[in-house]
Coordinates of C-alpha atoms in Angstrom, one line a residue:
Chain A
M15 CA 0.1 -0.1 0.3
I16 CA 1.8 3.5 -0.4
E17 CA -0.6 6.4 1.3
F18 CA -0.1 10.0 -0.9
E19 CA -1.6 13.7 -2.0
L20 CA -2.9 13.9 -5.3
E21 CA -2.5 17.7 -5.1
H22 CA -4.7 19.0 -8.6
W23 CA -5.8 17.4 -12.2
S24 CA -6.1 18.3 -15.4
A25 CA -8.6 16.6 -18.7
W26 CA -8.7 16.3 -22.0
A27 CA -10.8 14.9 -24.6
P28 CA -12.5 16.5 -28.3
G29 CA -15.0 19.0 -26.2
L30 CA -13.8 18.4 -22.6
E31 CA -11.8 21.7 -22.4
T32 CA -12.3 22.7 -19.1
R33 CA -13.1 21.8 -15.6
E34 CA -16.9 22.8 -16.2
S35 CA -17.3 20.8 -18.9
W36 CA -16.1 17.7 -17.0
L37 CA -17.6 18.6 -14.2
A38 CA -20.8 18.5 -16.5
W39 CA -19.9 15.3 -18.1
A40 CA -19.0 13.3 -14.5
R41 CA -22.8 13.3 -14.5
A42 CA -23.6 10.8 -17.3
P43 CA -19.4 10.0 -18.1
R44 CA -19.2 7.8 -21.5
I45 CA -16.8 7.9 -24.1
G46 CA -17.1 10.7 -26.5
A47 CA -15.6 12.4 -29.7
T48 CA -12.1 10.4 -30.4
D49 CA -11.1 13.5 -33.2
G50 CA -9.9 16.7 -32.8
A51 CA -6.5 18.3 -30.9
P52 CA -6.3 20.9 -28.4
E53 CA -5.0 24.0 -29.6
V54 CA -1.9 24.9 -28.2
R55 CA -1.5 28.2 -28.4
F56 CA 0.5 29.1 -25.5
I57 CA 3.3 27.1 -27.4
P58 CA 5.6 29.1 -30.4
A59 CA 4.1 27.9 -33.9
M60 CA 7.0 27.1 -35.5
T61 CA 7.5 24.4 -32.2
R62 CA 3.7 23.4 -32.3
R63 CA 3.4 22.1 -35.9
R64 CA 5.4 20.1 -34.9
L65 CA 4.4 17.7 -32.7
S66 CA 1.6 15.0 -32.7
R67 CA -1.7 15.6 -31.6
I68 CA -0.5 13.0 -28.8
A69 CA 2.5 15.3 -28.1
K70 CA 0.0 18.2 -28.6
M71 CA -2.2 16.5 -25.4
V72 CA 0.5 16.1 -23.0
A73 CA 1.2 19.4 -23.0
Q74 CA -2.0 21.2 -23.0
V75 CA -2.7 18.9 -19.8
A76 CA 0.1 19.6 -18.7
H77 CA 0.5 23.1 -19.1
D78 CA -3.5 23.4 -17.6
C79 CA -2.3 22.2 -14.2
S80 CA 0.8 23.8 -13.3
S81 CA 2.3 26.9 -13.6
A82 CA 5.7 27.4 -15.7
D83 CA 8.0 27.5 -12.7
E84 CA 5.9 24.4 -11.4
L85 CA 6.5 22.7 -15.6
R86 CA 9.8 24.0 -15.3
E87 CA 10.9 21.8 -11.5
R88 CA 8.1 18.7 -11.1
P89 CA 9.4 15.3 -12.3
L90 CA 7.6 13.7 -15.4
V91 CA 6.1 10.2 -14.9
F92 CA 3.9 10.1 -18.7
A93 CA 2.2 6.8 -19.9
S94 CA 0.5 5.5 -22.8
R95 CA 0.1 1.7 -24.1
H96 CA -0.7 2.9 -27.7
C97 CA 1.2 6.6 -27.4
E98 CA 3.1 7.1 -31.7
I99 CA 2.0 4.1 -33.3
G100 CA 0.3 6.3 -36.0
T101 CA 4.0 7.5 -36.8
S102 CA 5.7 4.6 -36.3
T103 CA 3.2 2.6 -38.5
L104 CA 3.1 5.1 -41.2
I105 CA 7.5 4.5 -40.5
L106 CA 7.0 0.6 -40.8
R107 CA 4.8 1.3 -44.0
D108 CA 7.4 2.9 -45.7
I109 CA 9.8 -0.2 -44.3
A110 CA 7.8 -2.4 -46.2
A111 CA 8.1 -0.1 -49.0
N112 CA 11.6 -0.1 -48.9
L113 CA 11.5 3.4 -48.4
P114 CA 13.9 5.5 -47.2
L115 CA 13.1 6.4 -43.6
S116 CA 12.6 10.1 -41.8
P117 CA 14.9 10.4 -39.1
T118 CA 12.3 13.4 -37.5
A119 CA 9.8 10.6 -38.1
F120 CA 11.6 8.1 -36.2
S121 CA 13.4 10.2 -33.3
H122 CA 9.3 11.3 -33.0
S123 CA 8.1 7.5 -32.9
V124 CA 10.2 6.7 -29.4
H125 CA 8.0 6.4 -26.5
N126 CA 9.4 8.5 -24.8
A127 CA 9.2 11.3 -28.0
P128 CA 5.4 13.6 -26.0
V129 CA 7.7 13.4 -22.7
G130 CA 10.9 14.3 -23.6
Q131 CA 9.3 17.5 -25.8
L132 CA 7.3 18.5 -23.1
S133 CA 10.7 18.2 -21.0
I134 CA 12.3 20.1 -24.1
L135 CA 9.7 22.8 -24.2
A136 CA 9.2 23.5 -20.6
Q137 CA 12.8 22.9 -20.5
N138 CA 12.7 20.6 -17.1
R139 CA 15.7 19.6 -16.8
R140 CA 15.0 16.9 -13.4
P141 CA 14.1 12.9 -14.2
S142 CA 11.7 11.8 -16.5
V143 CA 10.2 8.5 -16.9
S144 CA 7.9 6.7 -19.9
V145 CA 6.2 3.9 -19.2
S146 CA 3.4 1.1 -21.2
A147 CA 1.9 -1.7 -19.5
R148 CA -0.9 -3.4 -21.8
H149 CA -4.2 -2.8 -20.0
A150 CA -2.3 -1.8 -17.0
T151 CA -1.0 1.1 -17.5
F152 CA -3.4 4.1 -16.6
A153 CA -2.3 2.3 -13.1
M154 CA 1.0 1.7 -13.8
G155 CA 1.7 5.1 -15.0
W156 CA 0.4 6.4 -11.6
L157 CA 2.9 3.5 -9.6
E158 CA 5.2 4.8 -11.3
A159 CA 4.6 8.8 -10.8
L160 CA 4.6 7.5 -6.3
S161 CA 8.1 5.8 -6.7
V162 CA 10.0 8.8 -9.3
S163 CA 7.9 10.9 -6.5
R164 CA 10.2 9.3 -3.0
R165 CA 12.5 9.3 -5.0
C166 CA 13.3 12.6 -5.5
N167 CA 12.7 12.6 -1.6
G168 CA 8.3 13.3 -1.8
S169 CA 9.0 16.4 -4.4
A170 CA 5.1 17.0 -6.1
V171 CA 5.3 14.5 -9.7
L172 CA 3.8 15.2 -13.1
Y173 CA 1.9 12.4 -14.1
V174 CA 0.5 12.6 -17.8
Y175 CA -1.4 9.9 -19.1
A176 CA -2.4 9.7 -23.2
D177 CA -3.9 7.6 -26.2
E178 CA -5.3 8.1 -29.1
P179 CA -7.4 5.2 -31.4
L180 CA -5.1 2.4 -32.9
P181 CA -4.5 2.8 -36.6
V182 CA -6.6 1.9 -39.4
E183 CA -4.1 -0.9 -40.1
Y184 CA -4.8 -1.8 -36.5
R185 CA -7.8 -1.9 -35.7
A186 CA -9.3 -5.5 -36.2
F187 CA -7.5 -6.2 -33.1
A188 CA -7.7 -3.3 -30.9
D189 CA -9.3 -4.6 -27.6
E190 CA -10.9 -1.9 -26.0
P191 CA -13.0 0.9 -26.8
D192 CA -11.5 3.9 -28.6
F193 CA -11.2 6.6 -26.9
T194 CA -8.8 10.1 -27.3
C195 CA -8.5 11.7 -23.9
A196 CA -4.9 12.8 -21.6
T197 CA -4.8 13.7 -18.0
A198 CA -2.8 15.5 -15.9
L199 CA -2.4 14.0 -12.2
V200 CA 0.0 16.2 -9.4
V201 CA 0.8 13.8 -6.6
R202 CA 3.2 13.5 -3.9
A203 CA 4.0 9.9 -2.4
A204 CA 3.2 10.7 2.0
R205 CA 5.6 9.9 4.4
G206 CA 2.7 8.9 6.5
A207 CA -1.0 8.8 6.9
A208 CA -1.1 12.1 8.4
D209 CA 0.2 13.1 5.3
A210 CA -1.9 11.4 3.2
S211 CA -5.5 11.9 1.7
F212 CA -5.0 8.4 -0.9
T213 CA -4.5 5.4 -0.7
L214 CA -2.7 3.4 -3.7
R215 CA -3.4 -0.3 -2.3
W216 CA -2.3 -3.9 -4.6
S217 CA -5.4 -6.1 -4.4
R218 CA -7.3 -9.0 -5.5
A219 CA -10.1 -8.0 -8.6
E220 CA -12.9 -9.1 -10.2
P221 CA -10.8 -12.2 -12.9
S222 CA -13.3 -10.8 -15.7
P223 CA -13.2 -8.5 -17.9
R224 CA -14.0 -5.4 -17.9
A225 CA -17.4 -4.7 -19.3
P226 CA -18.2 -2.9 -23.2
D227 CA -19.4 -0.3 -21.8
Q228 CA -16.9 0.1 -18.4
L229 CA -14.8 3.5 -19.0
P230 CA -10.8 2.9 -19.7
D231 CA -8.8 4.3 -16.2
P232 CA -7.9 7.9 -16.9
L233 CA -12.1 8.6 -17.9
A234 CA -13.4 6.3 -15.3
T235 CA -10.7 8.2 -12.8
V236 CA -11.7 12.0 -14.5
A237 CA -15.1 10.3 -13.3
W238 CA -13.8 9.6 -9.3
L239 CA -12.3 13.1 -9.6
C240 CA -15.5 15.1 -10.6
S241 CA -17.7 13.0 -8.4
R242 CA -15.7 12.6 -4.9
G243 CA -16.2 8.4 -5.4
A244 CA -14.9 6.6 -2.3
Q245 CA -13.2 4.1 -4.2
L246 CA -11.8 3.2 -7.8
D247 CA -10.5 -0.6 -9.0
L248 CA -8.1 0.2 -12.2
A249 CA -8.0 -2.5 -14.6
A250 CA -7.0 -5.7 -13.2
T251 CA -4.4 -8.2 -15.0
A252 CA -4.2 -11.8 -13.8
G253 CA -6.6 -11.5 -11.1
W254 CA -4.6 -8.2 -9.0
G255 CA -5.2 -4.2 -9.7
W256 CA -4.8 -1.7 -7.9
R257 CA -7.9 0.4 -6.0
V258 CA -7.8 3.5 -4.8
E259 CA -9.5 5.1 -2.1
H260 CA -9.9 7.9 0.8
S261 CA -7.5 7.6 3.4
G262 CA -10.5 9.0 5.5
R263 CA -7.5 11.8 7.1
Chain B
M23 CA 21.4 -12.4 -13.1
S24 CA 21.4 -13.5 -17.0
A25 CA 22.0 -12.5 -20.4
L26 CA 22.2 -13.0 -23.5
C27 CA 24.3 -11.0 -25.8
A28 CA 26.7 -10.9 -29.2
L29 CA 29.0 -12.6 -26.3
G30 CA 27.3 -15.5 -25.5
D31 CA 25.1 -16.4 -23.3
D32 CA 26.5 -17.0 -20.4
H33 CA 28.1 -16.1 -17.2
A34 CA 31.4 -17.7 -17.9
R35 CA 31.4 -17.0 -21.5
L36 CA 30.4 -13.3 -21.0
A37 CA 33.0 -12.3 -18.6
S38 CA 36.1 -14.2 -20.8
G39 CA 34.8 -12.2 -23.7
L40 CA 34.6 -9.2 -21.9
F41 CA 37.5 -8.6 -20.2
A42 CA 39.6 -10.6 -23.4
P43 CA 42.2 -8.3 -24.5
A44 CA 40.2 -8.2 -27.6
A45 CA 37.3 -9.6 -29.4
N46 CA 35.2 -8.7 -31.8
P47 CA 32.6 -10.6 -32.1
L48 CA 30.1 -8.1 -34.2
V49 CA 29.0 -9.7 -37.9
W50 CA 27.4 -7.8 -41.1
R51 CA 24.0 -8.5 -42.2
S52 CA 22.6 -7.7 -45.6
D53 CA 18.9 -8.4 -43.9
L54 CA 18.4 -5.2 -42.4
L55 CA 20.0 -2.3 -44.3
V56 CA 18.6 -1.4 -47.9
D57 CA 21.1 -2.7 -50.7
R58 CA 24.4 -2.3 -48.4
D59 CA 25.3 -3.9 -45.2
V60 CA 25.4 -3.6 -41.4
L61 CA 27.4 -4.0 -39.0
V62 CA 25.7 -5.7 -36.2
G63 CA 26.3 -7.5 -32.2
A64 CA 24.0 -10.8 -33.7
V65 CA 22.3 -13.0 -30.6
E66 CA 23.0 -16.4 -32.1
S67 CA 21.9 -19.0 -30.3
S68 CA 19.4 -20.6 -30.5
L69 CA 15.7 -19.4 -29.1
P70 CA 13.1 -21.2 -27.1
A71 CA 10.0 -21.5 -28.8
V72 CA 7.0 -18.9 -27.2
P73 CA 4.3 -21.4 -25.3
A74 CA 1.5 -22.0 -27.3
R75 CA -0.6 -20.0 -25.5
L76 CA 1.3 -16.7 -25.3
A77 CA 1.2 -17.4 -29.1
Q78 CA -0.3 -13.9 -29.2
L79 CA 3.3 -12.5 -27.7
A80 CA 5.8 -14.8 -29.2
C81 CA 8.1 -12.7 -31.1
R82 CA 11.8 -12.4 -31.1
N83 CA 12.4 -10.1 -28.5
N84 CA 10.1 -11.8 -25.8
A85 CA 11.5 -15.7 -27.3
L86 CA 14.9 -13.7 -26.0
A87 CA 13.6 -12.7 -23.0
L88 CA 12.4 -15.9 -22.4
A89 CA 15.8 -17.1 -23.2
A90 CA 17.4 -15.1 -20.6
L91 CA 14.7 -16.4 -17.7
R92 CA 15.6 -19.8 -18.0
S93 CA 19.5 -18.9 -16.1
I94 CA 17.2 -17.1 -12.8
E95 CA 14.6 -19.0 -13.2
L96 CA 15.4 -21.3 -9.5
P97 CA 15.6 -18.0 -7.7
V98 CA 13.0 -16.7 -9.4
R99 CA 10.2 -19.6 -8.0
A100 CA 12.2 -19.7 -4.7
A101 CA 10.9 -15.6 -4.6
I102 CA 7.5 -16.5 -5.3
E103 CA 7.4 -19.9 -2.8
R104 CA 8.9 -17.7 0.0
H105 CA 6.9 -14.1 -1.0
G106 CA 4.0 -15.5 -2.6
A107 CA 3.3 -14.3 -6.6
A108 CA 1.8 -11.1 -5.6
R109 CA 5.0 -9.8 -4.3
V110 CA 6.8 -10.3 -7.2
G111 CA 7.2 -7.5 -9.5
V112 CA 8.4 -7.5 -13.1
V113 CA 10.2 -4.1 -14.5
M114 CA 11.8 -4.4 -17.9
G115 CA 13.0 -1.8 -20.4
T116 CA 12.4 -1.8 -24.4
T117 CA 12.5 -0.1 -27.4
T118 CA 11.4 -2.5 -30.2
S119 CA 9.2 -4.8 -28.9
G120 CA 8.2 -7.9 -31.9
V121 CA 8.1 -4.4 -34.2
D122 CA 10.1 -6.1 -37.1
E123 CA 7.5 -9.2 -37.2
A124 CA 5.1 -6.1 -36.9
A125 CA 7.3 -5.0 -40.4
L126 CA 6.6 -8.2 -42.4
A127 CA 3.3 -8.0 -40.5
I128 CA 2.6 -5.1 -42.8
G129 CA 4.2 -5.9 -46.0
R130 CA 1.6 -8.7 -46.0
Y131 CA -1.6 -6.4 -44.5
V132 CA -0.4 -4.0 -47.5
E133 CA 0.1 -6.3 -50.5
S134 CA -3.5 -8.7 -50.0
G135 CA -5.8 -6.6 -47.0
S136 CA -5.0 -9.1 -44.4
Y137 CA -2.5 -10.4 -41.8
P138 CA 0.3 -13.6 -41.9
A139 CA -2.3 -15.7 -38.7
S140 CA 1.4 -15.4 -36.0
F141 CA 0.9 -11.6 -36.1
H142 CA -0.7 -10.1 -33.6
Y143 CA -0.5 -6.5 -32.4
A144 CA 0.3 -7.0 -29.3
Q145 CA 4.3 -8.3 -30.0
L146 CA 4.5 -5.3 -31.2
E147 CA 3.1 -3.1 -27.3
H148 CA 6.0 -2.0 -25.2
G149 CA 3.9 -3.5 -22.3
G150 CA 4.1 -7.3 -24.0
L151 CA 7.0 -7.8 -22.7
A152 CA 5.7 -7.3 -18.8
E153 CA 2.9 -9.4 -19.5
F154 CA 4.8 -11.6 -20.2
L155 CA 7.9 -12.1 -18.4
A156 CA 5.4 -12.2 -15.6
D157 CA 2.9 -14.8 -17.7
V158 CA 5.8 -17.2 -18.2
C159 CA 7.3 -16.6 -14.4
G160 CA 4.6 -16.8 -12.9
A161 CA 5.4 -13.2 -11.2
R162 CA 1.7 -11.6 -10.1
G163 CA 3.1 -8.4 -8.2
P164 CA 3.0 -4.8 -10.6
A165 CA 4.4 -5.6 -14.3
F166 CA 5.5 -2.7 -16.3
V167 CA 7.7 -1.8 -19.1
I168 CA 9.5 1.4 -19.0
S169 CA 10.5 3.1 -22.6
T170 CA 12.8 5.8 -22.4
A171 CA 15.2 4.8 -25.9
C172 CA 19.1 4.1 -25.0
S173 CA 17.7 4.6 -20.7
S174 CA 14.7 2.4 -21.0
S175 CA 16.7 -0.8 -18.5
A176 CA 18.5 1.4 -16.5
K177 CA 16.0 3.0 -15.4
A178 CA 13.6 -0.1 -15.2
L179 CA 17.1 -1.4 -12.7
V180 CA 15.4 2.0 -11.0
A181 CA 11.8 1.8 -11.3
A182 CA 12.6 -2.1 -9.5
R183 CA 13.9 -0.8 -6.5
S184 CA 11.6 2.4 -5.9
L185 CA 8.7 -1.2 -5.5
L186 CA 11.4 -2.6 -3.0
E187 CA 12.5 0.5 -1.3
L188 CA 8.3 1.3 -1.2
G189 CA 7.4 -2.4 0.4
L190 CA 5.6 -3.2 -3.2
C191 CA 7.4 -5.9 -3.8
D192 CA 9.6 -8.2 -2.2
A193 CA 11.7 -9.2 -5.1
V194 CA 11.6 -7.5 -9.1
V195 CA 12.6 -9.4 -11.8
C196 CA 13.9 -6.2 -13.7
G197 CA 15.7 -6.0 -17.1
G198 CA 15.9 -4.7 -20.8
V199 CA 15.3 -6.9 -23.9
D200 CA 16.0 -5.5 -27.7
T201 CA 16.0 -6.6 -30.7
L202 CA 17.8 -6.1 -34.2
C203 CA 15.4 -5.1 -36.8
R204 CA 15.1 -2.8 -39.8
M205 CA 13.1 -0.5 -38.0
T206 CA 16.1 0.9 -35.5
T207 CA 18.6 0.6 -38.2
R208 CA 16.9 2.2 -40.9
G209 CA 16.0 4.9 -38.3
F210 CA 19.8 5.4 -36.6
F211 CA 20.6 4.9 -40.6
A212 CA 18.5 8.0 -41.5
L213 CA 19.8 9.5 -39.0
E214 CA 23.5 8.9 -40.1
A215 CA 24.4 7.9 -36.5
L216 CA 24.9 4.0 -38.3
A217 CA 29.6 3.6 -38.3
P218 CA 30.6 1.7 -41.5
E219 CA 33.1 -0.1 -39.6
R220 CA 33.4 -0.7 -36.1
T221 CA 32.1 1.4 -33.8
N222 CA 35.5 3.5 -32.9
P223 CA 34.3 5.8 -29.4
M224 CA 36.2 8.1 -28.1
S225 CA 38.0 8.8 -31.3
R226 CA 38.8 11.1 -33.0
N227 CA 38.4 9.2 -35.7
R228 CA 35.1 8.4 -34.3
R229 CA 31.8 8.2 -37.4
G230 CA 29.1 5.9 -35.7
L231 CA 27.9 3.4 -33.6
N232 CA 26.9 -0.1 -34.1
L233 CA 23.5 -1.4 -33.6
G234 CA 23.0 -4.7 -31.3
E235 CA 20.4 -7.7 -29.8
A236 CA 20.5 -8.5 -25.8
A237 CA 18.3 -10.0 -23.5
A238 CA 19.9 -8.6 -19.7
L239 CA 17.1 -10.4 -16.6
V240 CA 17.8 -9.2 -12.7
L241 CA 16.3 -11.1 -10.1
L242 CA 16.2 -7.1 -7.4
T243 CA 15.5 -8.5 -3.7
R244 CA 16.3 -6.9 -0.6
D245 CA 18.9 -9.7 0.2
P246 CA 22.2 -8.5 1.6
G247 CA 25.3 -9.1 0.4
G248 CA 26.7 -9.7 -3.1
V249 CA 25.9 -7.2 -6.0
Q250 CA 23.7 -4.1 -5.0
L251 CA 22.5 -0.5 -7.1
V252 CA 23.3 1.1 -4.6
G253 CA 22.6 4.6 -6.8
A254 CA 20.5 6.2 -9.3
G255 CA 20.4 9.3 -11.3
E256 CA 18.3 10.7 -13.7
S257 CA 17.7 14.0 -15.7
S258 CA 16.2 15.3 -19.1
D259 CA 18.7 17.8 -21.2
A260 CA 16.2 19.6 -22.0
H261 CA 17.7 20.4 -25.5
H262 CA 16.9 18.0 -28.4
M263 CA 15.0 14.6 -29.5
S264 CA 18.2 13.7 -31.3
A265 CA 21.1 15.0 -29.7
P266 CA 22.7 15.6 -26.4
S267 CA 23.3 18.8 -25.4
P268 CA 27.0 19.8 -26.8
D269 CA 28.6 20.7 -22.7
G270 CA 26.7 17.5 -21.7
A271 CA 25.7 19.2 -18.3
G272 CA 22.5 16.2 -18.0
A273 CA 24.9 13.4 -17.9
E274 CA 27.0 15.6 -15.3
A275 CA 24.2 16.0 -13.0
A276 CA 22.7 12.6 -14.2
M277 CA 26.6 11.3 -12.5
R278 CA 26.2 13.3 -9.5
A279 CA 22.8 12.3 -8.7
A280 CA 23.8 8.6 -8.5
L281 CA 27.2 9.2 -7.3
A282 CA 25.2 11.1 -3.9
D283 CA 22.4 8.3 -3.9
A284 CA 25.0 6.5 -3.5
R285 CA 26.8 8.7 -0.4
A286 CA 29.9 7.7 -2.6
Q287 CA 33.2 10.4 -3.4
P288 CA 33.3 10.0 -7.4
E289 CA 37.4 9.0 -6.3
E290 CA 36.0 5.2 -5.0
V291 CA 34.3 5.1 -7.7
A292 CA 37.1 1.5 -9.2
Y293 CA 35.8 1.5 -12.7
L294 CA 32.8 3.9 -15.3
N295 CA 30.9 2.1 -17.7
L296 CA 30.9 4.7 -20.2
H297 CA 27.5 5.2 -22.9
G298 CA 30.1 5.7 -25.0
T299 CA 28.3 4.9 -28.3
G300 CA 31.0 6.5 -30.8
T301 CA 28.6 9.3 -32.4
P302 CA 30.5 12.0 -32.9
L303 CA 28.3 14.6 -30.2
N304 CA 27.4 11.7 -27.6
D305 CA 31.4 11.5 -26.9
A306 CA 31.9 14.5 -26.8
S307 CA 28.6 15.6 -24.5
E308 CA 29.9 12.8 -22.1
S309 CA 33.3 13.2 -22.0
A310 CA 33.1 16.8 -20.9
A311 CA 30.6 15.2 -18.9
V312 CA 32.7 12.9 -16.9
A313 CA 35.5 15.0 -17.4
R314 CA 33.9 17.6 -14.8
V315 CA 33.0 14.6 -12.1
F316 CA 35.7 11.9 -12.3
G317 CA 38.5 13.6 -13.7
A318 CA 40.7 11.8 -15.6
S319 CA 41.6 9.6 -12.7
V320 CA 38.9 6.8 -12.8
P321 CA 39.2 4.1 -15.6
C322 CA 36.4 4.0 -17.8
S323 CA 35.0 2.2 -20.8
S324 CA 32.5 1.2 -23.7
T325 CA 31.4 -2.4 -24.1
K326 CA 29.6 -1.3 -27.0
P327 CA 32.5 -2.3 -29.7
R328 CA 31.7 -5.8 -28.2
V329 CA 28.0 -6.3 -28.2
G330 CA 27.1 -3.0 -30.2
H331 CA 24.6 -0.6 -29.2
T332 CA 21.9 -3.0 -28.1
L333 CA 19.5 0.6 -27.0
G334 CA 16.4 -0.3 -24.2
A335 CA 19.1 -3.1 -23.0
A336 CA 22.2 -1.6 -22.9
G337 CA 21.6 0.5 -19.6
A338 CA 20.8 -3.5 -17.5
L339 CA 23.0 -5.0 -19.9
E340 CA 25.4 -3.2 -18.4
A341 CA 24.5 -2.4 -15.3
L342 CA 25.6 -6.8 -15.2
F343 CA 29.0 -6.1 -17.0
C344 CA 30.1 -3.9 -14.0
A345 CA 28.3 -6.7 -11.9
L346 CA 31.1 -9.5 -13.2
V347 CA 33.7 -6.1 -12.9
L348 CA 33.1 -6.6 -9.3
E349 CA 32.7 -10.3 -9.3
S350 CA 36.2 -10.5 -10.7
E351 CA 37.9 -9.9 -7.7
H352 CA 41.1 -11.7 -7.5
D353 CA 44.1 -11.0 -4.6
G354 CA 43.2 -7.3 -4.1
Q355 CA 42.4 -6.3 -8.2
L356 CA 39.5 -6.0 -10.6
S357 CA 39.5 -7.0 -13.7
L358 CA 38.0 -3.9 -16.7
P359 CA 36.8 -4.7 -19.8
P360 CA 39.5 -3.0 -22.4
H361 CA 38.0 0.3 -24.6
D362 CA 38.6 -1.0 -27.8
W363 CA 39.2 1.9 -29.9
D364 CA 42.3 2.7 -32.6
G365 CA 43.7 5.1 -30.4
V366 CA 44.1 8.7 -31.9
R367 CA 42.8 10.2 -29.1
D368 CA 39.7 13.9 -30.5
P369 CA 42.3 16.6 -29.4
E370 CA 38.2 17.9 -29.0
L371 CA 37.6 15.7 -26.0
A372 CA 38.5 15.6 -22.1
A373 CA 41.1 13.7 -21.5
L374 CA 39.8 10.0 -20.1
Q375 CA 41.4 7.5 -18.6
L376 CA 40.5 4.9 -21.1
V377 CA 40.9 1.0 -20.1
A378 CA 43.8 -0.4 -22.2
S379 CA 44.3 -4.1 -22.5
G380 CA 45.2 -6.0 -19.4
Q381 CA 44.5 -3.2 -17.4
S382 CA 43.1 -3.7 -13.6
A383 CA 41.5 -1.5 -10.6
P384 CA 42.8 -2.1 -7.3
V385 CA 40.2 -2.9 -4.2
R386 CA 40.6 0.5 -2.4
G387 CA 37.8 0.7 0.5
R388 CA 33.7 0.4 -0.7
R389 CA 33.7 -2.2 -4.2
L390 CA 32.1 0.8 -6.4
V391 CA 31.4 0.8 -10.7
A392 CA 29.1 2.7 -11.7
S393 CA 27.3 2.6 -15.5
N394 CA 26.1 5.6 -18.2
G395 CA 23.5 5.6 -20.3
F396 CA 21.6 7.9 -22.4
G397 CA 18.9 8.1 -24.8
F398 CA 16.9 10.6 -26.9
G399 CA 14.8 12.9 -25.8
G400 CA 16.7 13.9 -23.3
N401 CA 16.9 11.2 -21.1
N402 CA 20.3 10.3 -18.8
C403 CA 20.2 7.7 -15.7
T404 CA 23.5 6.3 -14.0
L405 CA 23.8 3.5 -12.2
V406 CA 26.5 2.5 -9.4
L407 CA 26.9 -0.7 -8.0
E408 CA 28.1 -2.5 -4.9
R409 CA 30.1 -5.4 -4.1
Q410 CA 28.5 -6.1 -1.0
R411 CA 30.0 -8.4 2.0
A412 CA 27.5 -10.7 3.4

């Protein structure tokens, strides 16, 4: 069990760009539109044009829950199940056709490209980590964010998650509903129960797959935050998963 | 500890290849680039078959992981029995996963509109590596992959150590796996980072890197004694996606943080395994940073001329090489991996003490060694290992 503080959060999905819109959404939460990208007008146009949709979503939610100083000083943890799979798939098509690869596309296809670009934009020189874990990606990124907070002497960590639907080439393999969404949580590992509002507990979970109408973890988390729910169960693998609870402080 | 790389697939072969006065197991391959051969570090041994129930995750990357797991299967099983499966985690680094299988499959898809029966998208998912290993070894604790380019598996070891310190796990299977594939070979070729011959790190004549493949696995526990991960330092350059900051400030911050975490002074470190890719930019920035932190007093070498740059596996593989250095102690001396190069110093680079063939290091006080790993996105990680008495 880990005790932690959740200091701030933000989220972005097409049509859901403000705290008010998320609070209204949380009254009847569902997976929404998948098309569209944040405008990220706070980024200079030259740089903005080079960012993928995932990178823009990451920059947007990071910006929405941090001041410039906080964005420069907080360690960064990023999680994404598929990340820049769109860019990778274009590269794979070029490989299949024996076409020369674009060096920029290649260096921007790596899993830590969005968080690397965020660190450059924000001039953030702190540790940065990039996590992937299939169905458990969101939950494992959250765990790693608390680990990084612990490694950085209890510093607040910016945990950003982003994903978008699989490209058409892989649609047949999709095992989760399509969604486009990014979330940011500012979390801090606590020194003890007195210092914490939440706990993250590794517990036995229902082995059955999630119901088809169940929200993906990032959206379920936003709904839980908006509705101030008691507990949140995140996707389990092999019969074990995370449960997030208010610690009753 | 267990690893497979161009030097071999067991401890004895790895150690003899690592410390030999000269060793060059790199091979020319014609199947990776278009219309030209490329020198790489390849795993030549035959790999075990992936169990049929895990066919969705059947790719060379996971087969390499399975082969490496065989050598540590007994201690992993003992840890699960002692602590319970839910207290044993899996944290791995990879950048390739099954991307070469995916490249073949996309070719077929473009031609015919359907995939080969053996292909599944899960082979391409980085997270598949952790899920695969957890399944085959029976661990039921947290399982995830860290993918921060060439620092991935160094950071996987650091994250594994955190799971122990947080009290969430009692043992963690951790390390890294990356496979030779057309995506990374052609990508580094496009970046003009591949050497046309054997890599020649820190030389005035250096012209780039050779790629390699490897799997390196460690069972990390809280048990005292033996080789321990005692320090880790992480930083970001905030400079450029595919080039290190020229002054090496990020690399320097990672090394200083790792030493502070290990409560060690620079002069206590007996050997430093360089990131040492042999690209003009890496070696310039790394040598400047190493010279500022350690001066020219610490013996250092790049082991990449002997195994290639194994990308997501490099951090764990080179940590394992550092453990072999610590375990080589004999009559108060540590064997050191020689730095293979043409011996032509670059007057533009800060002077380092590059390990000569047959050079060893005396043991003084603590037995400490360190390893650097720097990746795309300006992602830096330095590890400090110590051999402790039980």
